[in-house]
Structure formats: structure tokens, C-alpha cells
Amino acid sequence: GGFHLLVGQQASLRYRTMTPLPKRRALLALSAAVAMSPASSLRHSRWASGATRFHELQSYSFRDFLADFGRAYEEGSEEFTLRERLFNQHHQEMVDFESGPTRSWRMGINHFMDYTEPEKRWLLGYTGARTRRAIAVDLESSSHRAPLPSQFFAATPNTHLMNIVRDQGSCGSCWAQAATSTLEGQVEATPGIVDALAKLHNASNTSGIPKIPTLSSQTMVSCVSNPRHCGGRGGCEGATVELAYDPSLVFAE
């Protein structure tokens, strides 16, 4: 497997503390990025918008997969046989996983179900900078230490943006996908932002503002400048999350 779709069991799982943005600043930052549909992201769909029901997963067939993902293999050909075998193998892995112990994440159907291992590895190519200088960080121990629990689990219910499973395809834009997901997490961590954008959507009577205010990773890929070739040459050839944040910070000032 390795390329199965991961879907948050409770819509969003957070293992870090987010510092909410001030409401006005967050709205200003979002005005530059919201309402864009990124071509490089797998958006809301039957399999990406929530956890796949187990009985639906069990009954999902190779022919369902061909129809859902537009495959046109010639029945009876060697390729059809190969792809069907790969699908069945991955499908069984998912069924076995979903019928096992409860975990904090789910498996679901996606377009990698009929990929060979070399085809998967081809998607993992890295074209950015191969070396980076270490950054020294001074750590200061606190005299006010609180006891830490042996386990910590935090789930944010009723969230929407963290359910988005992004697919950068053959574009080397992991930096943009990561930055967009982080900013969307900040949006939902900031009280009132999603509600305010939903009101704008309802008042606009147009499709210009989506009901669920997703951010555009494609905007970052297309517009973020990378003159010093940090992490790559920019766009689909690589950049850094820090560069991706710059336009949002400008609009938030």
C-alpha cells in the first residue's frame, strides 16, 4: 500500500497547539487566498470528504473504481489483468485494516489503487535543495514545569478544512500543500472566522465565495516568488513553507 487515502476519524486530529490569529488580521489574510479552487488538490469528493463506510468499502469493486476514476483499460488485456490484481490487493489491505482495531485514522479509496510500486516511487521524487545549514536554537528550561501526561489526544469536532486530502500530482508542491493546510487549520482554530466567511457566502448570492472557505495551494504554486531558489526553483520545482506564508503576512498587515 503506502498511498492509501488517510481520512481523519473525527474530522480533524490535532497533536499541536495552534495560536489563533486575531479575527481582523485573519480575515484580511484570507481575502487573498479564499474562493480559489486549486488544481493541485484533491477536493471534496465521495472518498475525500469523509471516512468511507465499511460496508461501502467491502462492496466496492474494480468496475466501480474504473468508473469513478476514468480508467479505460481494455478488458482481457494484460494491463487490465495487472491493474485489477493491484486493485484487489490494495482493496483487501483496506478491508483488513478497517475490520481491525479502532485507530485515529481511516483508509479509503483513491486513484493510487491500481498503481505499481515503481509508479508510486516515481511520484516521490524530490527536486529541491539537497543540503541545508543547521539552525542553532537556544533552549531555556522553565522553572515552572507541569507534569506531562503519558498520553495526549486532541480532536476538534465539526471541522471541515482538515478533512481535505491534498494531491499534488506530478508537481513538486509539497511546500504549498503543507502551508495551505496549516493556514486552513489556523482558520478553523480562530473563533468566528469560518462563520464570518459563511455569512459572506450567503450574502454574496454568487459562487465567488465558497460555503466552505478552502484556501488555494495553486495560488501559492503560481504566485510565490523564489528568487534565491530556497528549496528548489519555485512553483512545481520546489520552494519552502516560509516563502508560502509571505503573501498572507503581507495581506494581514
XYZ file of C-alpha atoms in Angstrom:
253
model
C 0.000 0.000 0.000
C 1.630 3.182 1.197
C -0.570 5.505 -0.848
C -3.947 4.864 0.733
C -6.152 7.830 1.432
C -5.960 8.904 5.064
C -9.109 10.453 6.468
C -9.405 11.909 9.978
C -11.755 9.763 12.058
C -13.246 12.765 13.845
C -12.864 15.265 11.021
C -9.663 16.714 12.457
C -6.865 15.432 14.647
C -4.516 17.948 16.217
C -1.306 16.975 18.007
C -0.007 20.505 18.403
C -1.232 23.736 19.908
C -2.351 26.394 17.420
C -2.227 30.066 18.257
C -5.378 31.649 16.809
C -4.907 34.716 14.629
C -6.692 37.927 15.554
C -10.021 37.874 13.731
C -9.497 41.028 11.626
C -5.990 40.022 10.556
C -7.105 36.534 9.689
C -9.960 37.813 7.518
C -7.598 40.143 5.686
C -5.128 37.339 5.079
C -7.851 35.074 3.792
C -9.181 37.650 1.358
C -6.189 36.995 -0.892
C -6.493 33.239 -0.913
C -10.071 32.174 -0.303
C -12.522 31.279 -3.071
C -9.872 29.739 -5.300
C -10.146 26.096 -6.327
C -6.595 24.683 -6.525
C -5.992 22.375 -9.454
C -3.328 20.515 -7.498
C -5.553 19.460 -4.594
C -7.959 16.587 -4.247
C -11.061 18.397 -3.071
C -14.372 17.300 -1.662
C -15.437 14.098 -3.323
C -17.124 10.863 -2.439
C -13.915 9.499 -0.935
C -12.083 12.624 0.229
C -14.792 14.381 2.205
C -15.161 11.827 4.993
C -14.486 8.349 6.227
C -15.606 5.584 3.919
C -18.329 3.428 5.427
C -17.090 -0.103 5.967
C -19.917 -1.793 4.071
C -19.352 0.539 1.112
C -15.671 -0.320 1.151
C -16.387 -4.038 1.230
C -18.694 -3.909 -1.774
C -16.534 -1.529 -3.807
C -15.383 -3.313 -6.958
C -12.765 -2.843 -9.637
C -15.504 -1.820 -12.077
C -16.644 0.846 -9.596
C -13.057 2.061 -9.493
C -12.804 2.192 -13.305
C -15.949 4.328 -13.491
C -15.040 6.635 -10.600
C -11.512 7.393 -11.770
C -11.970 7.274 -15.546
C -9.761 4.292 -16.312
C -10.119 2.885 -19.839
C -8.223 -0.410 -19.731
C -9.176 -2.874 -22.451
C -10.891 -5.815 -20.809
C -8.958 -9.036 -21.331
C -5.651 -7.250 -21.915
C -2.511 -7.807 -19.826
C -2.788 -4.309 -18.406
C -6.412 -4.861 -17.348
C -5.373 -8.040 -15.542
C -2.426 -6.304 -13.869
C -4.444 -3.311 -12.710
C -7.269 -5.471 -11.432
C -4.815 -7.571 -9.417
C -3.222 -4.447 -7.914
C -6.634 -3.024 -7.065
C -7.751 -6.244 -5.395
C -4.546 -6.406 -3.369
C -4.910 -2.836 -2.077
C -8.627 -3.251 -1.544
C -8.073 -6.290 0.666
C -5.467 -4.406 2.689
C -8.040 -1.695 3.350
C -10.768 -4.142 4.329
C -8.390 -5.924 6.720
C -7.308 -2.601 8.218
C -10.846 -1.273 8.659
C -12.046 -4.503 10.265
C -9.208 -4.376 12.815
C -8.760 -2.336 15.997
C -10.055 1.237 16.088
C -7.397 3.767 15.117
C -7.242 7.548 14.896
C -7.274 7.477 11.091
C -9.054 5.660 8.291
C -8.225 4.136 4.920
C -10.283 4.923 1.835
C -10.415 4.562 -1.923
C -8.231 6.795 -4.089
C -6.640 6.831 -7.527
C -3.474 5.012 -6.371
C -5.359 1.733 -6.017
C -4.047 0.336 -9.332
C -0.527 1.793 -9.200
C 2.572 -0.412 -9.259
C 5.312 0.176 -6.672
C 7.663 1.793 -9.263
C 4.827 4.148 -10.285
C 4.356 5.154 -6.662
C 8.081 5.733 -6.158
C 8.170 7.917 -9.251
C 5.778 10.308 -7.532
C 8.111 10.667 -4.561
C 10.907 12.406 -6.449
C 12.485 15.374 -4.645
C 13.904 18.221 -6.734
C 14.611 20.774 -4.016
C 17.845 21.655 -2.267
C 19.723 18.605 -1.018
C 21.510 20.318 1.843
C 20.613 22.916 4.389
C 22.586 24.621 7.092
C 21.622 23.726 10.617
C 19.925 26.478 12.587
C 21.128 26.831 16.163
C 18.332 27.075 18.683
C 18.870 28.136 22.292
C 16.680 26.207 24.709
C 15.813 27.598 28.108
C 14.498 25.270 30.772
C 11.457 26.522 32.611
C 11.385 26.641 36.392
C 7.616 26.159 36.264
C 7.398 22.650 34.966
C 3.999 20.997 34.916
C 3.659 17.217 34.942
C 3.057 15.849 31.461
C 0.586 13.045 30.787
C 1.919 9.786 29.379
C -0.601 10.071 26.519
C -2.279 13.028 24.847
C -5.064 13.024 22.292
C -6.852 16.064 20.931
C -9.618 16.014 18.359
C -11.510 19.002 17.074
C -15.073 18.016 16.121
C -17.210 19.610 13.430
C -14.312 20.855 11.334
C -14.274 20.882 7.552
C -10.960 22.120 6.208
C -8.793 19.467 7.862
C -10.760 16.780 6.006
C -9.255 17.858 2.695
C -6.797 15.288 1.360
C -4.406 17.028 -0.993
C -2.884 15.501 -4.099
C -0.014 17.408 -5.670
C 0.151 15.015 -8.629
C 3.435 15.314 -10.539
C 4.002 18.876 -9.279
C 6.723 19.306 -6.652
C 4.488 21.492 -4.496
C 4.550 19.751 -1.112
C 5.657 23.082 0.360
C 2.473 24.782 -0.890
C 0.193 21.929 0.181
C 1.699 21.927 3.695
C 1.435 25.707 4.034
C -2.171 25.747 2.829
C -3.194 23.003 5.256
C -1.524 24.833 8.145
C -3.262 28.107 7.312
C -6.599 26.319 6.999
C -6.001 24.869 10.460
C -5.444 28.396 11.741
C -8.686 29.478 10.117
C -10.697 26.876 11.993
C -8.755 27.485 15.213
C -9.691 31.170 15.134
C -13.161 31.747 16.620
C -15.678 33.213 14.234
C -13.637 33.166 11.026
C -15.447 30.285 9.327
C -18.825 31.671 10.441
C -17.937 35.117 9.108
C -16.923 33.702 5.738
C -20.073 31.595 5.602
C -22.120 34.785 6.101
C -20.221 36.454 3.259
C -21.015 33.448 1.079
C -24.718 33.595 1.929
C -24.866 37.353 1.347
C -22.973 37.282 -1.954
C -25.509 35.176 -3.881
C -22.633 34.167 -6.144
C -20.188 31.304 -6.400
C -17.295 33.683 -5.759
C -17.091 32.776 -2.058
C -17.385 29.058 -1.318
C -19.548 27.856 1.552
C -16.546 26.016 2.965
C -13.710 28.581 2.669
C -10.874 26.445 1.360
C -7.580 28.139 0.563
C -5.746 27.874 -2.735
C -2.485 25.955 -2.851
C -2.450 26.613 -6.604
C -2.226 30.344 -5.885
C 0.920 29.697 -3.865
C 2.407 27.478 -6.580
C 1.724 30.082 -9.273
C 2.426 33.316 -7.414
C 5.020 32.804 -4.661
C 8.370 34.252 -5.673
C 11.541 32.257 -5.006
C 14.431 34.333 -6.425
C 17.064 32.692 -4.206
C 15.964 29.151 -5.082
C 15.191 28.190 -1.493
C 14.163 24.522 -1.502
C 14.091 24.494 -5.297
C 13.434 26.796 -8.241
C 9.898 27.725 -7.323
C 6.470 26.527 -8.367
C 6.403 22.831 -9.178
C 10.187 22.714 -8.840
C 10.171 23.357 -5.110
C 10.153 26.130 -2.513
C 9.638 26.415 1.249
C 6.677 26.779 3.575
C 8.138 30.023 4.903
C 8.020 31.579 1.435
C 4.433 30.411 1.028
C 3.426 32.306 4.175
C 4.845 35.642 2.948
C 1.888 36.754 0.764
C -0.591 36.001 3.574
C 1.504 38.013 6.039
C 1.569 40.973 3.653
C -2.216 40.978 3.360
C -2.579 40.558 7.123
C -0.537 43.646 7.986
